[in-house]
Amino acid sequence: MKIYIPTSNKTVHLIEALILSLKKYWNNFENYEVIILGYDKPKFSLDSNIKFVELNTTDEVSNWAIDLKKYFESVNDEYFIYMNDDCPLSRNIDESILNLFFDIVSENNDSKIGRICLTKCVSNRPHFVVGDYDDFQLIEAEQDSEYRTSVQFSIWNRDYFTKYAKENMTPWQYELQHDPKNDGYKILGTKGLYCLDFYHLMRKWGISDDWNISCHENQQLNENSDEFRIIKKVLV
């Protein structure tokens, strides 16, 4: 399954920290095909499994949804992994959970799985249990739950992603829209254990005040670690 990292000229430099964290915390990352979707090409060097695709010559946040829609409609991926450019991982991924998600989409015959969240996001809102795996539960978001189209780290059904991507829609508008409610699609996640957690480096107003504390598990980044130095460097 391919990994896509949408970005903007304002945040493309932050992908360097994300990629370094993926090399450390995502098992067999070098075997994944990774595509950075953006505007200006990154200035840091890219490994052989990573390539850059230019979406448009104009970098406007209002073009975010429509530029991605046009691109994803041009590829054949039924499912793909979506990552956030400003969110380096804070720990090892839970590979057993990730493999479970891969099995779910490979065995899905009705294409009614819209999104599978890799973080704690789905468990924070109304949901119900669809499977018990001892240490964690597989859950499904209620049909009337908010943030059904959250852009946190997720496995997406391509058709589901493009279904709700519209002209003049920013990432925040995409997440908050009401159309995905009661649409019959399944939004899955886990409860108890989660595939991954991350540091959120940027907010709408600029650098996050708590960028060194992981979003869901509140893990504080060691100031003497290589990761701390690398992130501080890219944030400058």
PDB file of C-alpha atoms in Angstrom:
ATOM      1  CA  MET A   1       0.000   0.000   0.000  1.00  0.00           C
ATOM      2  CA  LYS A   2       1.372   3.418  -0.970  1.00  0.00           C
ATOM      3  CA  ILE A   3       1.964   6.258   1.460  1.00  0.00           C
ATOM      4  CA  TYR A   4       0.941   9.789   0.489  1.00  0.00           C
ATOM      5  CA  ILE A   5       2.112  12.937   2.285  1.00  0.00           C
ATOM      6  CA  PRO A   6       0.266  16.086   1.123  1.00  0.00           C
ATOM      7  CA  THR A   7       2.132  19.298   1.909  1.00  0.00           C
ATOM      8  CA  SER A   8       2.351  23.030   1.246  1.00  0.00           C
ATOM      9  CA  ASN A   9       5.225  25.422   0.638  1.00  0.00           C
ATOM     10  CA  LYS A  10       4.839  26.628   4.221  1.00  0.00           C
ATOM     11  CA  THR A  11       5.296  23.163   5.735  1.00  0.00           C
ATOM     12  CA  VAL A  12       7.210  21.067   3.183  1.00  0.00           C
ATOM     13  CA  HIS A  13      10.468  21.444   5.143  1.00  0.00           C
ATOM     14  CA  LEU A  14       8.861  19.661   8.121  1.00  0.00           C
ATOM     15  CA  ILE A  15       8.610  16.413   6.154  1.00  0.00           C
ATOM     16  CA  GLU A  16      12.300  15.847   6.800  1.00  0.00           C
ATOM     17  CA  ALA A  17      11.514  15.215  10.492  1.00  0.00           C
ATOM     18  CA  LEU A  18       8.533  13.003   9.593  1.00  0.00           C
ATOM     19  CA  ILE A  19      10.638  10.856   7.257  1.00  0.00           C
ATOM     20  CA  LEU A  20      13.412  10.435   9.817  1.00  0.00           C
ATOM     21  CA  SER A  21      10.837   9.296  12.372  1.00  0.00           C
ATOM     22  CA  LEU A  22       9.324   6.861   9.859  1.00  0.00           C
ATOM     23  CA  LYS A  23      12.729   5.323   9.231  1.00  0.00           C
ATOM     24  CA  LYS A  24      13.098   4.771  12.963  1.00  0.00           C
ATOM     25  CA  TYR A  25       9.580   3.777  13.988  1.00  0.00           C
ATOM     26  CA  TRP A  26       7.822   2.310  10.907  1.00  0.00           C
ATOM     27  CA  ASN A  27       8.955  -1.262  10.263  1.00  0.00           C
ATOM     28  CA  ASN A  28      10.179  -1.904   6.692  1.00  0.00           C
ATOM     29  CA  PHE A  29       9.521   1.704   5.745  1.00  0.00           C
ATOM     30  CA  GLU A  30      12.130   1.468   2.991  1.00  0.00           C
ATOM     31  CA  ASN A  31       9.902  -1.058   1.209  1.00  0.00           C
ATOM     32  CA  TYR A  32       6.950   1.337   0.949  1.00  0.00           C
ATOM     33  CA  GLU A  33       6.422   3.601  -2.043  1.00  0.00           C
ATOM     34  CA  VAL A  34       6.083   7.125  -0.650  1.00  0.00           C
ATOM     35  CA  ILE A  35       4.737  10.081  -2.628  1.00  0.00           C
ATOM     36  CA  ILE A  36       4.997  13.675  -1.409  1.00  0.00           C
ATOM     37  CA  LEU A  37       2.192  15.731  -2.960  1.00  0.00           C
ATOM     38  CA  GLY A  38       2.962  19.432  -2.999  1.00  0.00           C
ATOM     39  CA  TYR A  39       3.993  22.556  -4.857  1.00  0.00           C
ATOM     40  CA  ASP A  40       7.663  23.481  -4.425  1.00  0.00           C
ATOM     41  CA  LYS A  41      10.015  20.498  -4.341  1.00  0.00           C
ATOM     42  CA  PRO A  42      11.619  19.709  -0.968  1.00  0.00           C
ATOM     43  CA  LYS A  43      15.154  21.047  -0.559  1.00  0.00           C
ATOM     44  CA  PHE A  44      16.339  18.013   1.406  1.00  0.00           C
ATOM     45  CA  SER A  45      17.390  14.827  -0.390  1.00  0.00           C
ATOM     46  CA  LEU A  46      14.842  12.052  -0.921  1.00  0.00           C
ATOM     47  CA  ASP A  47      15.539   8.341  -0.567  1.00  0.00           C
ATOM     48  CA  SER A  48      14.977   6.044  -3.521  1.00  0.00           C
ATOM     49  CA  ASN A  49      11.530   4.925  -2.261  1.00  0.00           C
ATOM     50  CA  ILE A  50      10.292   8.526  -1.957  1.00  0.00           C
ATOM     51  CA  LYS A  51       9.275  10.787  -4.827  1.00  0.00           C
ATOM     52  CA  PHE A  52       7.783  14.253  -5.163  1.00  0.00           C
ATOM     53  CA  VAL A  53       4.739  15.054  -7.317  1.00  0.00           C
ATOM     54  CA  GLU A  54       3.798  18.657  -8.104  1.00  0.00           C
ATOM     55  CA  LEU A  55       0.074  19.200  -7.639  1.00  0.00           C
ATOM     56  CA  ASN A  56      -0.213  22.726  -8.960  1.00  0.00           C
ATOM     57  CA  THR A  57       1.851  25.838  -9.568  1.00  0.00           C
ATOM     58  CA  THR A  58      -0.293  27.856  -7.154  1.00  0.00           C
ATOM     59  CA  ASP A  59      -0.048  27.047  -3.463  1.00  0.00           C
ATOM     60  CA  GLU A  60      -3.356  28.211  -1.990  1.00  0.00           C
ATOM     61  CA  VAL A  61      -4.859  26.483   1.060  1.00  0.00           C
ATOM     62  CA  SER A  62      -8.304  26.785  -0.547  1.00  0.00           C
ATOM     63  CA  ASN A  63      -7.011  24.515  -3.345  1.00  0.00           C
ATOM     64  CA  TRP A  64      -6.077  21.749  -0.896  1.00  0.00           C
ATOM     65  CA  ALA A  65      -9.112  19.505  -1.436  1.00  0.00           C
ATOM     66  CA  ILE A  66      -9.560  20.000  -5.173  1.00  0.00           C
ATOM     67  CA  ASP A  67      -5.850  19.530  -5.953  1.00  0.00           C
ATOM     68  CA  LEU A  68      -5.826  16.249  -4.022  1.00  0.00           C
ATOM     69  CA  LYS A  69      -9.105  15.163  -5.609  1.00  0.00           C
ATOM     70  CA  LYS A  70      -7.692  15.674  -9.108  1.00  0.00           C
ATOM     71  CA  TYR A  71      -4.552  13.763  -8.248  1.00  0.00           C
ATOM     72  CA  PHE A  72      -6.237  10.795  -6.536  1.00  0.00           C
ATOM     73  CA  GLU A  73      -8.709  10.477  -9.394  1.00  0.00           C
ATOM     74  CA  SER A  74      -5.697   9.951 -11.670  1.00  0.00           C
ATOM     75  CA  VAL A  75      -4.267   6.941  -9.776  1.00  0.00           C
ATOM     76  CA  ASN A  76      -5.496   3.382  -9.336  1.00  0.00           C
ATOM     77  CA  ASP A  77      -4.975   2.894  -5.600  1.00  0.00           C
ATOM     78  CA  GLU A  78      -8.166   1.532  -4.046  1.00  0.00           C
ATOM     79  CA  TYR A  79      -6.723   2.237  -0.596  1.00  0.00           C
ATOM     80  CA  PHE A  80      -3.764   4.331   0.487  1.00  0.00           C
ATOM     81  CA  ILE A  81      -2.083   5.569   3.673  1.00  0.00           C
ATOM     82  CA  TYR A  82      -2.428   9.300   4.330  1.00  0.00           C
ATOM     83  CA  MET A  83       0.155  11.028   6.523  1.00  0.00           C
ATOM     84  CA  ASN A  84       0.518  14.550   7.891  1.00  0.00           C
ATOM     85  CA  ASP A  85       3.598  16.516   6.884  1.00  0.00           C
ATOM     86  CA  ASP A  86       3.979  18.260  10.267  1.00  0.00           C
ATOM     87  CA  CYS A  87       3.577  15.188  12.501  1.00  0.00           C
ATOM     88  CA  PRO A  88       6.692  13.070  13.147  1.00  0.00           C
ATOM     89  CA  LEU A  89       5.961   9.797  14.929  1.00  0.00           C
ATOM     90  CA  SER A  90       6.645   9.599  18.661  1.00  0.00           C
ATOM     91  CA  ARG A  91       7.100   5.821  19.014  1.00  0.00           C
ATOM     92  CA  ASN A  92       7.201   2.493  17.191  1.00  0.00           C
ATOM     93  CA  ILE A  93       4.061   1.682  15.250  1.00  0.00           C
ATOM     94  CA  ASP A  94       2.004  -1.253  16.496  1.00  0.00           C
ATOM     95  CA  GLU A  95       2.613  -3.598  13.610  1.00  0.00           C
ATOM     96  CA  SER A  96      -0.020  -6.123  14.690  1.00  0.00           C
ATOM     97  CA  ILE A  97      -2.701  -3.427  14.481  1.00  0.00           C
ATOM     98  CA  LEU A  98      -1.405  -2.191  11.129  1.00  0.00           C
ATOM     99  CA  ASN A  99      -1.430  -5.737   9.734  1.00  0.00           C
ATOM    100  CA  LEU A 100      -4.987  -6.201  11.005  1.00  0.00           C
ATOM    101  CA  PHE A 101      -6.002  -3.082   9.076  1.00  0.00           C
ATOM    102  CA  PHE A 102      -4.276  -4.365   5.945  1.00  0.00           C
ATOM    103  CA  ASP A 103      -6.176  -7.662   6.306  1.00  0.00           C
ATOM    104  CA  ILE A 104      -9.475  -5.821   6.726  1.00  0.00           C
ATOM    105  CA  VAL A 105      -9.115  -3.826   3.507  1.00  0.00           C
ATOM    106  CA  SER A 106      -7.813  -6.808   1.525  1.00  0.00           C
ATOM    107  CA  GLU A 107     -10.843  -8.858   2.598  1.00  0.00           C
ATOM    108  CA  ASN A 108     -13.334  -6.016   2.066  1.00  0.00           C
ATOM    109  CA  ASN A 109     -15.658  -6.864  -0.805  1.00  0.00           C
ATOM    110  CA  ASP A 110     -18.295  -4.129  -0.565  1.00  0.00           C
ATOM    111  CA  SER A 111     -16.012  -1.034  -0.640  1.00  0.00           C
ATOM    112  CA  LYS A 112     -18.002   0.421   2.262  1.00  0.00           C
ATOM    113  CA  ILE A 113     -14.937   1.008   4.418  1.00  0.00           C
ATOM    114  CA  GLY A 114     -14.309   4.711   3.974  1.00  0.00           C
ATOM    115  CA  ARG A 115     -11.410   5.237   6.380  1.00  0.00           C
ATOM    116  CA  ILE A 116      -9.406   3.401   9.044  1.00  0.00           C
ATOM    117  CA  CYS A 117      -7.777   5.731  11.542  1.00  0.00           C
ATOM    118  CA  LEU A 118      -4.263   4.857  12.722  1.00  0.00           C
ATOM    119  CA  THR A 119      -4.498   7.077  15.823  1.00  0.00           C
ATOM    120  CA  LYS A 120      -6.781   7.422  18.857  1.00  0.00           C
ATOM    121  CA  CYS A 121      -9.065   9.828  17.002  1.00  0.00           C
ATOM    122  CA  VAL A 122     -12.118   7.581  16.414  1.00  0.00           C
ATOM    123  CA  SER A 123     -12.247   6.421  20.046  1.00  0.00           C
ATOM    124  CA  ASN A 124     -12.618  10.042  21.209  1.00  0.00           C
ATOM    125  CA  ARG A 125     -16.095  10.294  19.669  1.00  0.00           C
ATOM    126  CA  PRO A 126     -19.273   8.157  19.612  1.00  0.00           C
ATOM    127  CA  HIS A 127     -18.481   4.619  18.433  1.00  0.00           C
ATOM    128  CA  PHE A 128     -19.297   0.948  18.972  1.00  0.00           C
ATOM    129  CA  VAL A 129     -17.183  -2.213  19.210  1.00  0.00           C
ATOM    130  CA  VAL A 130     -16.993  -4.540  16.200  1.00  0.00           C
ATOM    131  CA  GLY A 131     -14.149  -6.831  17.331  1.00  0.00           C
ATOM    132  CA  ASP A 132     -12.255  -7.766  20.496  1.00  0.00           C
ATOM    133  CA  TYR A 133      -8.524  -8.560  20.302  1.00  0.00           C
ATOM    134  CA  ASP A 134      -7.676  -8.912  24.027  1.00  0.00           C
ATOM    135  CA  ASP A 135      -5.401  -5.856  24.379  1.00  0.00           C
ATOM    136  CA  PHE A 136      -7.531  -3.631  22.167  1.00  0.00           C
ATOM    137  CA  GLN A 137     -10.884  -3.420  20.444  1.00  0.00           C
ATOM    138  CA  LEU A 138     -11.731  -2.723  16.823  1.00  0.00           C
ATOM    139  CA  ILE A 139     -14.347   0.037  16.772  1.00  0.00           C
ATOM    140  CA  GLU A 140     -16.579   1.775  14.254  1.00  0.00           C
ATOM    141  CA  ALA A 141     -17.630   5.437  14.414  1.00  0.00           C
ATOM    142  CA  GLU A 142     -21.317   6.095  14.787  1.00  0.00           C
ATOM    143  CA  GLN A 143     -22.946   7.294  11.590  1.00  0.00           C
ATOM    144  CA  ASP A 144     -23.711  10.678  13.142  1.00  0.00           C
ATOM    145  CA  SER A 145     -20.259  11.115  14.690  1.00  0.00           C
ATOM    146  CA  GLU A 146     -18.282  14.286  14.045  1.00  0.00           C
ATOM    147  CA  TYR A 147     -14.961  14.240  12.151  1.00  0.00           C
ATOM    148  CA  ARG A 148     -15.784  11.208  10.016  1.00  0.00           C
ATOM    149  CA  THR A 149     -13.413  12.705   7.440  1.00  0.00           C
ATOM    150  CA  SER A 150     -10.644  13.596   9.897  1.00  0.00           C
ATOM    151  CA  VAL A 151      -7.271  14.009   8.180  1.00  0.00           C
ATOM    152  CA  GLN A 152      -5.264  12.392  10.952  1.00  0.00           C
ATOM    153  CA  PHE A 153      -3.042   9.465   9.900  1.00  0.00           C
ATOM    154  CA  SER A 154      -5.398   6.997   8.219  1.00  0.00           C
ATOM    155  CA  ILE A 155      -5.885   4.341   5.585  1.00  0.00           C
ATOM    156  CA  TRP A 156      -8.354   5.836   3.087  1.00  0.00           C
ATOM    157  CA  ASN A 157     -10.630   4.401   0.470  1.00  0.00           C
ATOM    158  CA  ARG A 158      -9.668   6.576  -2.505  1.00  0.00           C
ATOM    159  CA  ASP A 159     -13.254   6.971  -3.727  1.00  0.00           C
ATOM    160  CA  TYR A 160     -14.383   7.970  -0.250  1.00  0.00           C
ATOM    161  CA  PHE A 161     -11.669  10.612   0.067  1.00  0.00           C
ATOM    162  CA  THR A 162     -12.469  12.163  -3.320  1.00  0.00           C
ATOM    163  CA  LYS A 163     -16.244  11.960  -2.739  1.00  0.00           C
ATOM    164  CA  TYR A 164     -16.066  14.762  -0.181  1.00  0.00           C
ATOM    165  CA  ALA A 165     -13.212  16.843  -1.636  1.00  0.00           C
ATOM    166  CA  LYS A 166     -14.625  20.001  -3.199  1.00  0.00           C
ATOM    167  CA  GLU A 167     -13.619  23.348  -4.649  1.00  0.00           C
ATOM    168  CA  ASN A 168     -12.477  26.045  -2.194  1.00  0.00           C
ATOM    169  CA  MET A 169     -12.218  23.570   0.695  1.00  0.00           C
ATOM    170  CA  THR A 170      -9.378  23.712   3.219  1.00  0.00           C
ATOM    171  CA  PRO A 171      -8.293  20.713   5.336  1.00  0.00           C
ATOM    172  CA  TRP A 172     -10.245  22.095   8.305  1.00  0.00           C
ATOM    173  CA  GLN A 173     -13.412  22.521   6.250  1.00  0.00           C
ATOM    174  CA  TYR A 174     -12.962  19.006   4.889  1.00  0.00           C
ATOM    175  CA  GLU A 175     -12.842  17.581   8.418  1.00  0.00           C
ATOM    176  CA  LEU A 176     -15.822  19.549   9.737  1.00  0.00           C
ATOM    177  CA  GLN A 177     -18.320  19.020   6.905  1.00  0.00           C
ATOM    178  CA  HIS A 178     -21.636  17.347   7.734  1.00  0.00           C
ATOM    179  CA  ASP A 179     -22.236  15.471   4.467  1.00  0.00           C
ATOM    180  CA  PRO A 180     -20.322  12.323   5.617  1.00  0.00           C
ATOM    181  CA  LYS A 181     -22.786  11.808   8.481  1.00  0.00           C
ATOM    182  CA  ASN A 182     -25.180   8.899   7.928  1.00  0.00           C
ATOM    183  CA  ASP A 183     -23.625   8.061   4.558  1.00  0.00           C
ATOM    184  CA  GLY A 184     -23.477   4.308   5.284  1.00  0.00           C
ATOM    185  CA  TYR A 185     -19.690   4.076   5.101  1.00  0.00           C
ATOM    186  CA  LYS A 186     -17.644   2.498   7.884  1.00  0.00           C
ATOM    187  CA  ILE A 187     -15.049   4.604   9.715  1.00  0.00           C
ATOM    188  CA  LEU A 188     -12.891   2.226  11.750  1.00  0.00           C
ATOM    189  CA  GLY A 189     -10.262   2.579  14.452  1.00  0.00           C
ATOM    190  CA  THR A 190      -9.110   0.980  17.689  1.00  0.00           C
ATOM    191  CA  LYS A 191      -9.623   1.480  21.403  1.00  0.00           C
ATOM    192  CA  GLY A 192      -7.168   0.534  24.154  1.00  0.00           C
ATOM    193  CA  LEU A 193      -4.114   0.391  21.893  1.00  0.00           C
ATOM    194  CA  TYR A 194      -3.408   2.446  18.783  1.00  0.00           C
ATOM    195  CA  CYS A 195      -1.254   1.961  15.729  1.00  0.00           C
ATOM    196  CA  LEU A 196       0.726   5.165  16.253  1.00  0.00           C
ATOM    197  CA  ASP A 197       1.097   8.492  18.009  1.00  0.00           C
ATOM    198  CA  PHE A 198       2.846  11.678  16.890  1.00  0.00           C
ATOM    199  CA  TYR A 199       4.093  15.158  17.726  1.00  0.00           C
ATOM    200  CA  HIS A 200       2.043  17.958  16.137  1.00  0.00           C
ATOM    201  CA  LEU A 201       4.530  20.628  15.115  1.00  0.00           C
ATOM    202  CA  MET A 202       2.239  23.265  13.568  1.00  0.00           C
ATOM    203  CA  ARG A 203      -1.132  24.829  14.243  1.00  0.00           C
ATOM    204  CA  LYS A 204      -3.067  27.400  12.224  1.00  0.00           C
ATOM    205  CA  TRP A 205      -1.304  30.214  14.066  1.00  0.00           C
ATOM    206  CA  GLY A 206       2.231  28.825  13.709  1.00  0.00           C
ATOM    207  CA  ILE A 207       4.533  26.523  15.667  1.00  0.00           C
ATOM    208  CA  SER A 208       2.629  24.557  18.286  1.00  0.00           C
ATOM    209  CA  ASP A 209       3.293  25.510  21.923  1.00  0.00           C
ATOM    210  CA  ASP A 210       3.425  21.834  22.901  1.00  0.00           C
ATOM    211  CA  TRP A 211       5.067  20.378  19.787  1.00  0.00           C
ATOM    212  CA  ASN A 212       7.361  18.228  21.966  1.00  0.00           C
ATOM    213  CA  ILE A 213       4.462  16.353  23.649  1.00  0.00           C
ATOM    214  CA  SER A 214       2.745  13.574  21.703  1.00  0.00           C
ATOM    215  CA  CYS A 215      -0.885  14.261  20.861  1.00  0.00           C
ATOM    216  CA  HIS A 216      -2.658  11.262  22.360  1.00  0.00           C
ATOM    217  CA  GLU A 217      -0.284   9.606  24.820  1.00  0.00           C
ATOM    218  CA  ASN A 218       1.325  12.798  26.186  1.00  0.00           C
ATOM    219  CA  GLN A 219       4.829  11.435  25.749  1.00  0.00           C
ATOM    220  CA  GLN A 220       7.373  14.208  26.208  1.00  0.00           C
ATOM    221  CA  LEU A 221      10.273  14.301  23.795  1.00  0.00           C
ATOM    222  CA  ASN A 222      13.671  13.948  25.472  1.00  0.00           C
ATOM    223  CA  GLU A 223      15.567  17.205  24.983  1.00  0.00           C
ATOM    224  CA  ASN A 224      18.838  15.267  24.720  1.00  0.00           C
ATOM    225  CA  SER A 225      17.600  12.999  21.933  1.00  0.00           C
ATOM    226  CA  ASP A 226      18.506  13.164  18.252  1.00  0.00           C
ATOM    227  CA  GLU A 227      14.821  13.587  17.439  1.00  0.00           C
ATOM    228  CA  PHE A 228      14.576  16.716  19.561  1.00  0.00           C
ATOM    229  CA  ARG A 229      17.591  18.252  17.828  1.00  0.00           C
ATOM    230  CA  ILE A 230      16.315  17.324  14.354  1.00  0.00           C
ATOM    231  CA  ILE A 231      12.840  18.762  14.976  1.00  0.00           C
ATOM    232  CA  LYS A 232      14.250  21.949  16.499  1.00  0.00           C
ATOM    233  CA  LYS A 233      16.403  22.306  13.406  1.00  0.00           C
ATOM    234  CA  VAL A 234      13.518  21.996  10.927  1.00  0.00           C
ATOM    235  CA  LEU A 235      11.311  24.303  12.984  1.00  0.00           C
ATOM    236  CA  VAL A 236      13.775  27.181  12.651  1.00  0.00           C
TER     237      VAL A 236
END
